[in-house]
CSV table of C-alpha atoms in Angstrom, one decimal:
chain,number,residue,atom,x,y,z
A,160,MET,CA,-155.7,-105.5,51.5
A,161,LYS,CA,-152.6,-107.3,52.7
A,162,ARG,CA,-152.1,-110.6,51.0
A,163,VAL,CA,-150.8,-113.6,52.9
A,164,VAL,CA,-148.8,-115.9,50.7
A,165,ASP,CA,-147.0,-119.2,51.3
A,166,VAL,CA,-143.3,-118.8,50.9
A,167,SER,CA,-140.5,-121.3,51.1
A,168,ILE,CA,-137.5,-119.7,52.8
A,169,PRO,CA,-134.2,-121.4,52.8
A,170,LEU,CA,-131.7,-120.6,55.5
A,171,GLY,CA,-128.1,-121.7,54.8
A,172,PRO,CA,-126.1,-123.7,54.0
A,173,VAL,CA,-123.9,-120.7,54.7
A,174,HIS,CA,-125.5,-118.6,57.4
A,175,PRO,CA,-123.9,-116.2,60.0
A,176,CYS,CA,-125.7,-118.0,62.8
A,177,TRP,CA,-124.7,-121.6,61.8
A,178,LYS,CA,-121.4,-122.9,63.0
A,179,GLU,CA,-121.5,-125.5,60.2
A,180,PRO,CA,-123.2,-125.8,56.9
A,181,ALA,CA,-126.8,-126.9,56.9
A,182,ARG,CA,-129.8,-125.8,54.9
A,183,VAL,CA,-133.1,-125.4,56.7
A,184,LYS,CA,-136.1,-124.8,54.4
A,185,CYS,CA,-139.1,-123.3,56.1
A,186,GLU,CA,-142.5,-123.3,54.6
A,187,THR,CA,-144.1,-120.1,55.9
A,188,ARG,CA,-147.4,-118.3,55.9
A,189,GLY,CA,-146.7,-114.7,56.7
A,190,GLU,CA,-144.2,-114.9,59.6
A,191,LYS,CA,-145.5,-118.3,60.9
A,192,VAL,CA,-143.5,-121.4,60.1
A,193,LEU,CA,-145.7,-124.2,58.9
A,194,SER,CA,-143.1,-126.8,58.4
A,195,ALA,CA,-139.4,-127.2,58.0
A,196,GLU,CA,-137.0,-129.6,56.5
A,197,VAL,CA,-133.2,-130.0,56.5
A,198,GLU,CA,-130.8,-130.6,53.7
A,199,LEU,CA,-127.4,-131.9,54.6
A,200,GLY,CA,-124.5,-133.4,52.8
A,201,TYR,CA,-122.1,-130.4,52.7
A,202,MET,CA,-119.5,-132.0,54.9
A,203,LYS,CA,-120.0,-135.8,54.8
A,204,LYS,CA,-116.9,-137.4,56.1
A,205,GLY,CA,-117.7,-141.1,55.7
A,206,ILE,CA,-115.6,-141.7,58.8
A,207,GLU,CA,-117.2,-145.1,59.6
A,208,ARG,CA,-116.1,-146.4,56.3
A,209,ILE,CA,-112.6,-145.1,56.8
A,210,MET,CA,-112.5,-146.9,60.2
A,211,ARG,CA,-113.3,-150.3,58.9
A,212,GLY,CA,-110.4,-152.6,58.5
A,213,ARG,CA,-108.0,-150.4,60.5
A,214,PRO,CA,-106.4,-151.4,63.8
A,215,TRP,CA,-107.9,-149.9,67.0
A,216,GLN,CA,-104.8,-147.7,67.5
A,217,GLU,CA,-105.7,-145.8,64.3
A,218,VAL,CA,-109.5,-145.8,64.9
A,219,MET,CA,-109.0,-144.3,68.3
A,220,PHE,CA,-107.7,-141.1,66.7
A,221,LEU,CA,-110.3,-141.2,64.0
A,222,ALA,CA,-113.1,-141.5,66.6
A,223,GLU,CA,-112.1,-138.2,68.2
A,224,ARG,CA,-112.3,-136.5,64.8
A,225,VAL,CA,-116.0,-137.2,64.3
A,226,CYS,CA,-116.6,-134.0,66.3
A,227,GLY,CA,-114.1,-131.4,67.5
A,228,ILE,CA,-116.3,-130.0,70.2
A,229,CYS,CA,-117.1,-133.2,72.1
A,230,SER,CA,-114.0,-135.2,71.1
A,231,VAL,CA,-113.5,-136.6,74.7
A,232,ILE,CA,-116.7,-138.6,74.8
A,233,HIS,CA,-116.0,-140.1,71.3
A,234,ASN,CA,-112.6,-141.2,72.7
A,235,MET,CA,-114.2,-142.5,75.9
A,236,VAL,CA,-117.1,-144.5,74.3
A,237,PHE,CA,-114.8,-146.1,71.7
A,238,ILE,CA,-112.2,-147.1,74.2
A,239,GLU,CA,-114.8,-148.4,76.7
A,240,GLY,CA,-116.2,-150.5,73.8
A,241,MET,CA,-112.7,-152.0,73.1
A,242,GLU,CA,-112.2,-152.7,76.7
A,243,ALA,CA,-115.6,-154.4,76.9
A,244,VAL,CA,-114.9,-156.7,74.0
A,245,SER,CA,-111.4,-157.5,75.3
A,246,GLY,CA,-112.1,-157.9,79.0
A,247,ILE,CA,-109.7,-155.1,80.0
A,248,THR,CA,-110.2,-153.5,83.4
A,249,VAL,CA,-109.4,-149.9,84.3
A,250,PRO,CA,-107.7,-148.8,87.6
A,251,ASP,CA,-109.9,-146.7,89.8
A,252,ARG,CA,-107.7,-143.7,89.6
A,253,ALA,CA,-107.9,-143.8,85.8
A,254,ALA,CA,-111.7,-144.2,85.9
A,255,TYR,CA,-112.0,-141.0,88.0
A,256,LEU,CA,-109.6,-139.1,85.8
A,257,ARG,CA,-111.8,-140.1,82.8
A,258,VAL,CA,-114.8,-138.6,84.5
A,259,VAL,CA,-112.8,-135.4,85.3
A,260,MET,CA,-111.9,-135.0,81.6
A,261,ASN,CA,-115.3,-135.9,80.3
A,262,GLU,CA,-117.0,-133.3,82.6
A,263,LEU,CA,-114.5,-130.6,81.7
A,264,ASP,CA,-115.4,-131.3,78.0
A,265,ARG,CA,-119.1,-131.1,78.9
A,266,ILE,CA,-118.5,-127.7,80.5
A,267,GLN,CA,-116.7,-126.3,77.5
A,268,SER,CA,-119.3,-127.7,75.1
A,269,HIS,CA,-122.2,-126.3,77.1
A,270,LEU,CA,-120.5,-122.9,77.3
A,271,LEU,CA,-120.0,-122.9,73.6
A,272,ALA,CA,-123.6,-123.9,72.9
A,273,ASN,CA,-124.9,-121.1,75.2
A,274,PHE,CA,-122.4,-118.7,73.5
A,275,SER,CA,-123.9,-119.6,70.1
A,276,TYR,CA,-127.4,-119.1,71.4
A,277,CYS,CA,-126.7,-115.7,72.9
A,278,TYR,CA,-124.9,-114.7,69.7
A,279,THR,CA,-127.9,-115.7,67.7
A,280,ILE,CA,-130.3,-113.7,69.7
A,281,GLU,CA,-127.8,-110.8,69.3
A,282,HIS,CA,-126.8,-110.6,73.0
A,283,GLU,CA,-123.1,-110.4,72.0
A,284,THR,CA,-121.9,-109.1,75.3
A,285,LEU,CA,-123.1,-112.2,77.2
A,286,ALA,CA,-122.0,-114.4,74.3
A,287,MET,CA,-118.4,-113.1,74.5
A,288,TYR,CA,-118.3,-113.4,78.3
A,289,LEU,CA,-119.3,-117.1,77.9
A,290,LEU,CA,-116.7,-117.7,75.1
A,291,ASN,CA,-114.1,-116.1,77.4
A,292,THR,CA,-115.1,-118.4,80.3
A,293,ARG,CA,-114.9,-121.4,78.0
A,294,GLU,CA,-111.2,-120.7,77.5
A,295,ARG,CA,-110.6,-121.4,81.2
A,296,ALA,CA,-112.2,-124.9,80.8
A,297,MET,CA,-110.1,-125.4,77.7
A,298,ASP,CA,-107.0,-124.4,79.7
A,299,CYS,CA,-107.9,-127.0,82.4
A,300,MET,CA,-108.1,-129.7,79.8
A,301,GLU,CA,-104.8,-128.6,78.3
A,302,ARG,CA,-103.1,-128.7,81.7
A,303,ILE,CA,-104.1,-132.4,82.1
A,304,ALA,CA,-103.8,-133.7,78.6
A,305,GLY,CA,-101.3,-131.3,77.0
A,306,VAL,CA,-103.6,-130.2,74.2
A,307,ARG,CA,-106.9,-128.4,73.8
A,308,VAL,CA,-108.8,-130.7,71.4
A,309,ASN,CA,-108.4,-134.3,70.0
A,310,LYS,CA,-106.5,-135.2,73.1
A,311,ALA,CA,-106.6,-139.1,72.8
A,312,TYR,CA,-106.5,-139.0,76.6
A,313,MET,CA,-108.1,-142.4,77.2
A,314,ILE,CA,-106.4,-145.6,76.1
A,315,PRO,CA,-107.5,-149.2,76.7
A,316,GLY,CA,-106.8,-149.9,80.3
A,317,GLY,CA,-106.4,-146.4,81.6
A,318,VAL,CA,-105.4,-142.8,80.7
A,319,ARG,CA,-102.3,-141.4,79.2
A,320,PHE,CA,-101.4,-138.8,81.8
A,321,ASP,CA,-101.7,-138.6,85.6
A,322,LEU,CA,-102.8,-135.5,87.5
A,323,ARG,CA,-100.0,-134.0,89.4
A,324,ASP,CA,-100.6,-132.4,92.8
A,325,THR,CA,-99.7,-128.9,91.5
A,326,ASP,CA,-102.1,-129.3,88.6
A,327,ARG,CA,-104.8,-130.5,91.0
A,328,ALA,CA,-104.5,-127.3,93.0
A,329,LEU,CA,-104.6,-125.2,89.9
A,330,LEU,CA,-107.6,-127.1,88.6
A,331,LEU,CA,-109.5,-126.5,91.9
A,332,ALA,CA,-108.7,-122.8,91.6
A,333,ASP,CA,-109.9,-122.7,88.0
A,334,LEU,CA,-113.1,-124.5,89.0
A,335,ALA,CA,-113.9,-121.9,91.6
A,336,HIS,CA,-113.3,-119.2,89.0
A,337,LEU,CA,-115.5,-121.0,86.5
A,338,GLU,CA,-118.3,-121.4,89.1
A,339,ASP,CA,-118.3,-117.7,89.9
A,340,SER,CA,-118.4,-116.7,86.2
A,341,VAL,CA,-121.1,-119.2,85.2
A,342,HIS,CA,-123.2,-118.2,88.2
A,343,ARG,CA,-123.0,-114.5,87.2
A,344,TYR,CA,-123.7,-115.1,83.5
A,345,GLY,CA,-126.4,-117.7,84.2
A,346,ARG,CA,-128.2,-115.2,86.3
A,347,MET,CA,-127.8,-112.5,83.6
A,348,PHE,CA,-129.4,-114.9,81.2
A,349,ASP,CA,-132.2,-116.0,83.5
A,350,THR,CA,-133.2,-112.5,84.5
A,351,GLY,CA,-132.6,-110.6,81.3
A,352,PRO,CA,-136.0,-109.2,80.1
A,353,LEU,CA,-135.0,-109.0,76.4
A,354,ILE,CA,-133.5,-112.5,76.6
A,355,ALA,CA,-136.8,-113.8,78.0
A,356,THR,CA,-138.7,-112.2,75.1
A,357,ARG,CA,-136.6,-114.1,72.6
A,358,SER,CA,-136.4,-117.3,74.6
A,359,LYS,CA,-139.4,-118.0,76.9
A,360,GLY,CA,-142.2,-119.9,75.1
A,361,VAL,CA,-140.3,-120.1,71.9
A,362,GLY,CA,-139.4,-123.3,70.2
A,363,ILE,CA,-141.4,-125.6,72.5
A,364,LEU,CA,-140.7,-129.3,72.3
A,365,MET,CA,-143.4,-131.2,74.0
A,366,GLN,CA,-142.5,-134.4,76.0
A,367,GLU,CA,-144.4,-136.7,73.6
A,368,GLN,CA,-142.8,-135.1,70.6
A,369,ALA,CA,-139.4,-135.5,72.2
A,370,ARG,CA,-140.1,-139.2,72.8
A,371,ILE,CA,-141.3,-139.8,69.2
A,372,ALA,CA,-138.2,-138.2,67.8
A,373,ARG,CA,-136.1,-140.0,70.4
A,374,ALA,CA,-134.5,-136.7,71.4
A,375,VAL,CA,-131.6,-137.1,73.9
A,376,GLY,CA,-129.5,-135.0,76.2
A,377,PRO,CA,-130.3,-131.5,77.3
A,378,THR,CA,-132.9,-131.2,74.5
A,379,ALA,CA,-134.9,-134.1,76.0
A,380,ARG,CA,-134.2,-133.3,79.6
A,381,ALA,CA,-135.5,-129.7,79.1
A,382,SER,CA,-138.8,-131.3,78.0
A,383,GLY,CA,-139.2,-133.4,81.1
A,384,ILE,CA,-137.5,-136.7,80.0
A,385,ALA,CA,-135.2,-137.9,82.8
A,386,GLU,CA,-132.8,-139.9,80.7
A,387,ASP,CA,-129.1,-139.8,81.0
A,388,VAL,CA,-126.6,-142.6,80.1
A,389,ARG,CA,-124.4,-141.5,83.1
A,390,LEU,CA,-127.1,-143.2,85.3
A,391,THR,CA,-125.8,-146.6,84.2
A,392,HIS,CA,-122.1,-145.8,84.0
A,393,PRO,CA,-120.2,-147.6,86.9
A,394,THR,CA,-118.0,-144.6,87.8
A,395,TYR,CA,-120.9,-142.1,87.8
A,396,ARG,CA,-123.0,-144.5,89.9
A,397,LYS,CA,-120.2,-144.3,92.5
A,398,LEU,CA,-120.6,-140.5,92.4
A,399,ALA,CA,-124.4,-140.8,93.0
A,400,PHE,CA,-125.2,-139.0,89.8
A,401,THR,CA,-128.8,-137.9,89.1
A,402,PRO,CA,-129.9,-136.0,86.0
A,403,ILE,CA,-131.3,-132.5,86.0
A,404,VAL,CA,-134.7,-132.1,84.4
A,405,ARG,CA,-136.9,-129.2,83.4
A,406,THR,CA,-140.4,-129.3,82.0
A,407,GLU,CA,-140.9,-126.0,80.0
A,408,GLY,CA,-139.4,-127.4,76.8
A,409,ASP,CA,-138.6,-124.0,75.3
A,410,ASN,CA,-135.3,-122.3,74.3
A,411,HIS,CA,-135.0,-120.7,77.7
A,412,ALA,CA,-135.3,-124.1,79.4
A,413,ARG,CA,-132.7,-125.7,77.2
A,414,ILE,CA,-130.1,-122.9,77.8
A,415,MET,CA,-130.8,-122.8,81.6
A,416,LEU,CA,-130.5,-126.6,81.8
A,417,ARG,CA,-127.0,-126.4,80.3
A,418,PHE,CA,-126.1,-123.7,82.8
A,419,ASP,CA,-127.4,-126.0,85.6
A,420,GLU,CA,-125.5,-129.0,84.1
A,421,ILE,CA,-122.3,-127.0,84.2
A,422,PHE,CA,-122.7,-126.6,88.0
A,423,GLN,CA,-123.4,-130.3,88.2
A,424,SER,CA,-120.2,-131.1,86.3
A,425,LEU,CA,-118.2,-128.8,88.5
A,426,GLY,CA,-119.6,-130.7,91.5
A,427,LEU,CA,-118.7,-134.1,89.9
A,428,ILE,CA,-115.2,-133.0,89.1
A,429,ARG,CA,-114.6,-131.7,92.7
A,430,GLN,CA,-116.0,-135.0,94.0
A,431,CYS,CA,-113.6,-137.0,91.8
A,432,LEU,CA,-110.7,-134.9,92.9
A,433,HIS,CA,-111.6,-135.3,96.5
A,434,ASP,CA,-112.1,-139.1,96.2
A,435,LEU,CA,-109.3,-139.6,93.7
A,436,PRO,CA,-107.7,-142.9,94.8
A,437,ALA,CA,-103.9,-143.4,94.7
A,438,GLY,CA,-102.5,-146.0,92.4
A,439,PRO,CA,-101.6,-146.7,88.7
A,440,ILE,CA,-103.3,-145.0,85.8
A,441,ARG,CA,-102.8,-147.9,83.4
A,442,GLY,CA,-103.9,-151.5,83.9
A,443,GLY,CA,-102.6,-152.9,80.7
A,444,GLY,CA,-104.2,-155.5,78.4
A,445,THR,CA,-104.5,-156.5,74.8
A,446,CYS,CA,-107.4,-155.6,72.5
A,447,GLY,CA,-109.0,-158.6,70.9
A,448,ALA,CA,-112.1,-160.0,69.1
A,449,GLY,CA,-115.7,-159.3,70.0
A,450,GLU,CA,-118.8,-157.4,69.3
A,451,THR,CA,-120.5,-154.8,71.6
A,452,VAL,CA,-122.5,-151.6,71.7
A,453,SER,CA,-120.8,-149.0,73.9
A,454,ARG,CA,-122.8,-146.0,75.1
A,455,GLY,CA,-121.9,-142.8,76.8
A,456,GLU,CA,-123.5,-139.4,77.6
A,457,ALA,CA,-122.0,-136.8,75.3
A,458,PRO,CA,-122.7,-133.1,76.1
A,459,ARG,CA,-125.5,-133.2,73.5
A,460,GLY,CA,-126.9,-136.6,74.7
A,461,GLU,CA,-126.5,-140.3,74.2
A,462,LEU,CA,-123.7,-141.4,72.0
A,463,SER,CA,-123.4,-145.1,71.0
A,464,TYR,CA,-120.8,-147.1,69.1
A,465,PHE,CA,-121.5,-150.5,67.6
A,466,ILE,CA,-118.1,-152.2,67.4
A,467,ARG,CA,-117.0,-155.6,65.9
A,468,SER,CA,-113.3,-156.4,66.1
A,469,ASP,CA,-111.1,-159.4,65.2
A,470,GLU,CA,-108.5,-161.1,67.4
A,471,TYR,CA,-105.8,-158.5,66.5
A,472,GLY,CA,-108.0,-155.6,67.5
A,473,ARG,CA,-108.8,-154.6,64.0
A,474,ILE,CA,-112.2,-152.9,63.5
A,475,LEU,CA,-114.3,-155.1,61.2
A,476,ASP,CA,-117.5,-153.1,61.5
A,477,ILE,CA,-118.4,-149.9,63.3
A,478,ALA,CA,-121.6,-147.8,63.4
A,479,ILE,CA,-121.8,-144.5,65.3
A,480,ARG,CA,-125.0,-143.0,66.5
A,481,THR,CA,-124.5,-139.4,67.6
A,482,PRO,CA,-126.9,-137.4,69.7
A,483,SER,CA,-127.3,-134.6,67.1
A,484,ILE,CA,-129.2,-137.0,64.7
A,485,PRO,CA,-132.3,-137.2,66.9
A,486,ASN,CA,-131.9,-133.7,68.3
A,487,ILE,CA,-131.8,-132.0,64.8
A,488,ASP,CA,-134.7,-134.2,63.8
A,489,ALA,CA,-136.7,-133.1,66.9
A,490,CYS,CA,-135.8,-129.5,66.3
A,491,THR,CA,-136.7,-129.4,62.6
A,492,HIS,CA,-139.8,-131.4,62.7
A,493,HIS,CA,-141.3,-130.5,66.1
A,494,MET,CA,-139.8,-127.2,67.4
A,495,LEU,CA,-139.7,-125.2,64.2
A,496,PRO,CA,-143.3,-125.8,63.0
A,497,GLY,CA,-145.4,-123.3,64.8
A,498,VAL,CA,-142.7,-120.7,65.4
A,499,THR,CA,-144.5,-117.4,65.0
A,500,SER,CA,-141.6,-115.3,63.8
A,501,LEU,CA,-139.1,-116.2,61.1
A,502,ALA,CA,-136.5,-114.3,63.2
A,503,ASP,CA,-136.8,-117.1,65.8
A,504,VAL,CA,-135.9,-119.9,63.4
A,505,THR,CA,-132.2,-119.4,63.9
A,506,SER,CA,-132.4,-119.2,67.7
A,507,VAL,CA,-134.7,-122.3,67.9
A,508,PHE,CA,-132.3,-124.3,65.7
A,509,VAL,CA,-129.2,-123.2,67.7
A,510,SER,CA,-130.9,-123.8,71.1
A,511,ALA,CA,-130.9,-127.5,70.3
A,512,ASP,CA,-127.1,-127.3,70.0
A,513,PRO,CA,-127.0,-129.0,66.5
A,514,CYS,CA,-123.7,-130.4,65.5
A,515,ILE,CA,-123.6,-131.0,61.8
A,516,ALA,CA,-120.1,-132.6,62.1
A,517,CYS,CA,-121.6,-135.3,64.4
A,518,ASN,CA,-124.6,-135.7,62.1
A,519,GLU,CA,-122.5,-136.1,59.0
A,520,ARG,CA,-119.9,-138.4,60.6
B,165,MET,CA,-135.9,-124.0,33.7
B,166,ALA,CA,-133.4,-125.7,36.0
B,167,ILE,CA,-133.3,-124.4,39.6
B,168,TYR,CA,-129.6,-124.5,40.3
B,169,GLN,CA,-129.7,-123.9,44.0
B,170,GLU,CA,-131.8,-127.1,44.6
B,171,LYS,CA,-129.5,-130.1,45.0
B,172,ASP,CA,-130.5,-133.6,43.9
B,173,LEU,CA,-130.4,-135.3,47.3
B,174,ARG,CA,-131.4,-138.8,46.1
B,175,GLU,CA,-127.9,-140.3,46.1
B,176,LEU,CA,-127.1,-138.9,49.5
B,177,LYS,CA,-130.4,-140.2,50.9
B,178,TYR,CA,-129.7,-143.6,49.4
B,179,HIS,CA,-126.4,-143.8,51.2
B,180,ILE,CA,-128.0,-143.0,54.5
B,181,LEU,CA,-130.5,-145.8,54.0
B,182,THR,CA,-127.9,-148.4,53.1
B,183,SER,CA,-125.9,-148.1,56.4
B,184,ALA,CA,-126.1,-151.2,58.6
B,185,ARG,CA,-128.6,-149.9,61.2
B,186,HIS,CA,-130.8,-148.2,58.7
B,187,ASP,CA,-130.8,-151.2,56.4
B,188,ARG,CA,-132.2,-153.4,59.2
B,189,ALA,CA,-135.0,-150.9,59.9
B,190,VAL,CA,-135.8,-150.5,56.2
B,191,ARG,CA,-135.9,-154.3,55.7
B,192,ASP,CA,-138.3,-154.7,58.7
B,193,LEU,CA,-140.6,-151.9,57.5
B,194,ALA,CA,-140.6,-153.2,53.9
B,195,GLY,CA,-141.4,-156.7,55.2
B,196,MET,CA,-144.2,-155.3,57.3
B,197,LEU,CA,-145.8,-153.8,54.2
B,198,GLY,CA,-145.0,-156.8,52.0
B,199,MET,CA,-142.9,-154.7,49.6
B,200,GLY,CA,-139.5,-155.1,48.1
B,201,VAL,CA,-136.7,-153.3,49.8
B,202,GLN,CA,-135.6,-151.2,46.8
B,203,PRO,CA,-139.1,-149.9,46.0
B,204,PHE,CA,-139.6,-149.1,49.7
B,205,ARG,CA,-136.3,-147.2,49.8
B,206,ARG,CA,-137.5,-145.1,46.8
B,207,ILE,CA,-140.7,-144.3,48.8
B,208,LEU,CA,-138.7,-143.2,51.8
B,209,ILE,CA,-136.4,-141.1,49.7
B,210,GLU,CA,-139.4,-139.3,48.0
B,211,ARG,CA,-141.5,-138.8,51.1
B,212,LEU,CA,-139.0,-138.0,53.9
B,213,ASP,CA,-136.3,-135.4,54.3
B,214,MET,CA,-132.7,-136.2,55.1
B,215,GLN,CA,-133.0,-135.8,58.9
B,216,TYR,CA,-136.0,-138.2,59.1
B,217,LEU,CA,-133.9,-140.7,57.1
B,218,GLU,CA,-130.9,-140.2,59.4
B,219,ASN,CA,-133.1,-140.8,62.4
B,220,LEU,CA,-135.2,-143.5,60.8
B,221,ALA,CA,-133.7,-146.4,62.8
B,222,GLY,CA,-134.1,-144.4,66.1
B,223,ARG,CA,-137.7,-143.5,65.4
B,224,TYR,CA,-138.5,-147.1,64.3
B,225,GLU,CA,-136.9,-148.5,67.5
B,226,GLN,CA,-138.8,-146.0,69.5
B,227,TRP,CA,-142.1,-147.1,67.9
B,228,GLU,CA,-141.2,-150.7,68.5
B,229,ALA,CA,-140.6,-150.0,72.2
B,230,ARG,CA,-143.7,-147.8,72.9
B,231,GLY,CA,-145.8,-147.1,69.8
B,232,ASP,CA,-149.3,-148.5,69.1
B,233,ARG,CA,-149.3,-150.5,72.3
B,234,GLU,CA,-153.1,-150.4,73.1
B,235,ASP,CA,-154.7,-151.9,70.0
B,236,PRO,CA,-153.4,-155.0,68.2
B,237,LEU,CA,-154.9,-153.9,64.9
B,238,ASP,CA,-153.1,-150.5,65.2
B,239,ARG,CA,-149.9,-152.3,66.0
B,240,ALA,CA,-150.2,-154.7,63.0
B,241,LEU,CA,-151.0,-151.7,60.8
B,242,GLY,CA,-148.4,-149.4,62.2
B,243,ARG,CA,-150.9,-146.6,62.7
B,244,GLU,CA,-148.7,-144.3,64.7
B,245,LEU,CA,-145.6,-145.5,63.0
B,246,PHE,CA,-146.6,-144.3,59.5
B,247,THR,CA,-148.4,-141.1,60.7
B,248,SER,CA,-146.3,-139.8,63.7
B,249,TYR,CA,-143.0,-141.6,64.0
B,250,LEU,CA,-142.4,-141.7,60.2
B,251,PRO,CA,-145.1,-139.4,58.8
B,252,MET,CA,-145.5,-140.8,55.3
B,253,VAL,CA,-149.3,-141.1,55.3
B,254,GLU,CA,-151.9,-138.4,56.1
B,255,PRO,CA,-153.7,-139.3,59.4
B,256,SER,CA,-157.1,-139.1,57.6
B,257,GLY,CA,-155.9,-141.7,55.0
B,258,MET,CA,-154.7,-143.9,57.8
B,259,GLU,CA,-158.0,-143.5,59.6
B,260,GLN,CA,-159.9,-144.6,56.5
B,261,ILE,CA,-157.7,-147.7,56.1
B,262,ARG,CA,-158.1,-148.5,59.8
B,263,ALA,CA,-161.9,-148.0,59.7
B,264,GLU,CA,-162.2,-150.4,56.7
B,265,ALA,CA,-160.1,-153.0,58.6
B,266,ARG,CA,-162.2,-152.7,61.7
B,267,ALA,CA,-165.4,-153.0,59.7
B,268,SER,CA,-163.9,-156.1,58.1
B,269,VAL,CA,-163.1,-157.7,61.5
B,270,GLU,CA,-166.6,-156.9,62.7
B,271,ALA,CA,-168.0,-158.6,59.6
B,272,GLY,CA,-166.3,-161.8,60.6
B,273,THR,CA,-162.9,-161.7,58.8
B,274,PRO,CA,-160.1,-163.0,61.1
B,275,PRO,CA,-158.1,-160.1,62.5
B,276,SER,CA,-154.8,-161.3,61.1
B,277,GLU,CA,-156.3,-161.4,57.6
B,278,ALA,CA,-157.9,-158.0,58.0
B,279,ALA,CA,-154.6,-156.5,59.1
B,280,ALA,CA,-152.8,-158.1,56.2
B,281,ARG,CA,-155.3,-156.7,53.8
B,282,ALA,CA,-155.1,-153.2,55.4
B,283,ARG,CA,-151.3,-153.3,55.2
B,284,GLY,CA,-151.6,-154.1,51.5
B,285,ARG,CA,-153.9,-151.1,51.1
B,286,LEU,CA,-151.4,-148.9,53.0
B,287,ALA,CA,-148.7,-150.1,50.6
B,288,GLU,CA,-150.9,-149.0,47.7
B,289,VAL,CA,-151.3,-145.5,49.2
B,290,LEU,CA,-147.6,-145.2,49.7
B,291,ARG,CA,-146.6,-146.2,46.2
B,292,PRO,CA,-145.9,-143.2,44.0
């Protein structure tokens, strides 16, 4: 007679499917996962401690280095926080260019997340198509800011580089190409029968569980929670932004929601380029003393910075809450328990787009 | 025999709990249970994994905003807080403490006193 035993199976910290080191320990009975827990601490940066006591000019560059994948939003949220405490206003043209850069960053991040998922479920063809498409989004950002990652594009009172007319035309052409590609690959994902077997009904996160774990971003929105910080951002409000929500809460919903958000981002960028006002890109101003909580919608969800600065703009205290903290929590403690095949553990974990660098800031 | 692949995570967990936002949540929770901060940190380290601890402040804020809203006794006791938001107590154990508190209120004990006694009982259950 077959004997069913309880086994604790560790995955990682070094695992072919993980982009970064994390150890997930699964308590299993047969193939079924009963519970899971995460061990971290393999890449703790202590970046908040490094930031304290430094002038904002240095912290601005450190903020981007919390996460290489979503560096733009770290730059944006920190700079908007410094602007809030110092009463600095941003010219309209710069505000629109910030949205363009932020949405390009969201596109590349979502493509990378979906690449990772396809790679994890061993659909390498689609994975490589997506990774190739991401390069075009990276090229768009490079054309505007001069570099691919850690761009430091936003500065208090504006942005560093304007968008030239020739670059605008190239950007619009790239957006059309991106839209075609994402449409094709999104349809391949949505209609693939083998993809559906690995994705539909797997790793379900119920709405109540998402609320308890305070899940954010696509992970929460795929479980029916219509929350997005962009709803309260003044520039996004001008663009009449509304979040995309799905209710299935499984791997398939999370990946498809990211595809849908890419189309939404493409629309927002086009709208910004169409409405882009003429004028300066820097308003000027001096960073000073104050205390604030600055929030922004990162590709993975709500990112917040608590900032306290002195009259010289030195950072006295800072606390960063990244979206991966609640999302990895929701994944480990709500999505993984109940998974019926150990082979699905990696795909469920990757579907939440976990960023260990953000988590271990 | 030492198991070399298992790391001692206590120091890392302690560092998580002593950050500014976590410290505020830990102090609130320890005060709620009438415990010292340091013993309560030890309980958290022993009962919760690293990701629960990283998200502790978020879960606590979420409970403050929407947890245990219907029953004042549940709110005072942190029924959902200690079983769902921060699962440190078995639901059956919490139900027993809650039932005792409710019986005490029905026997004429003022609700605040019954809740305080129940929180003391909960602290006893949590202690290692």
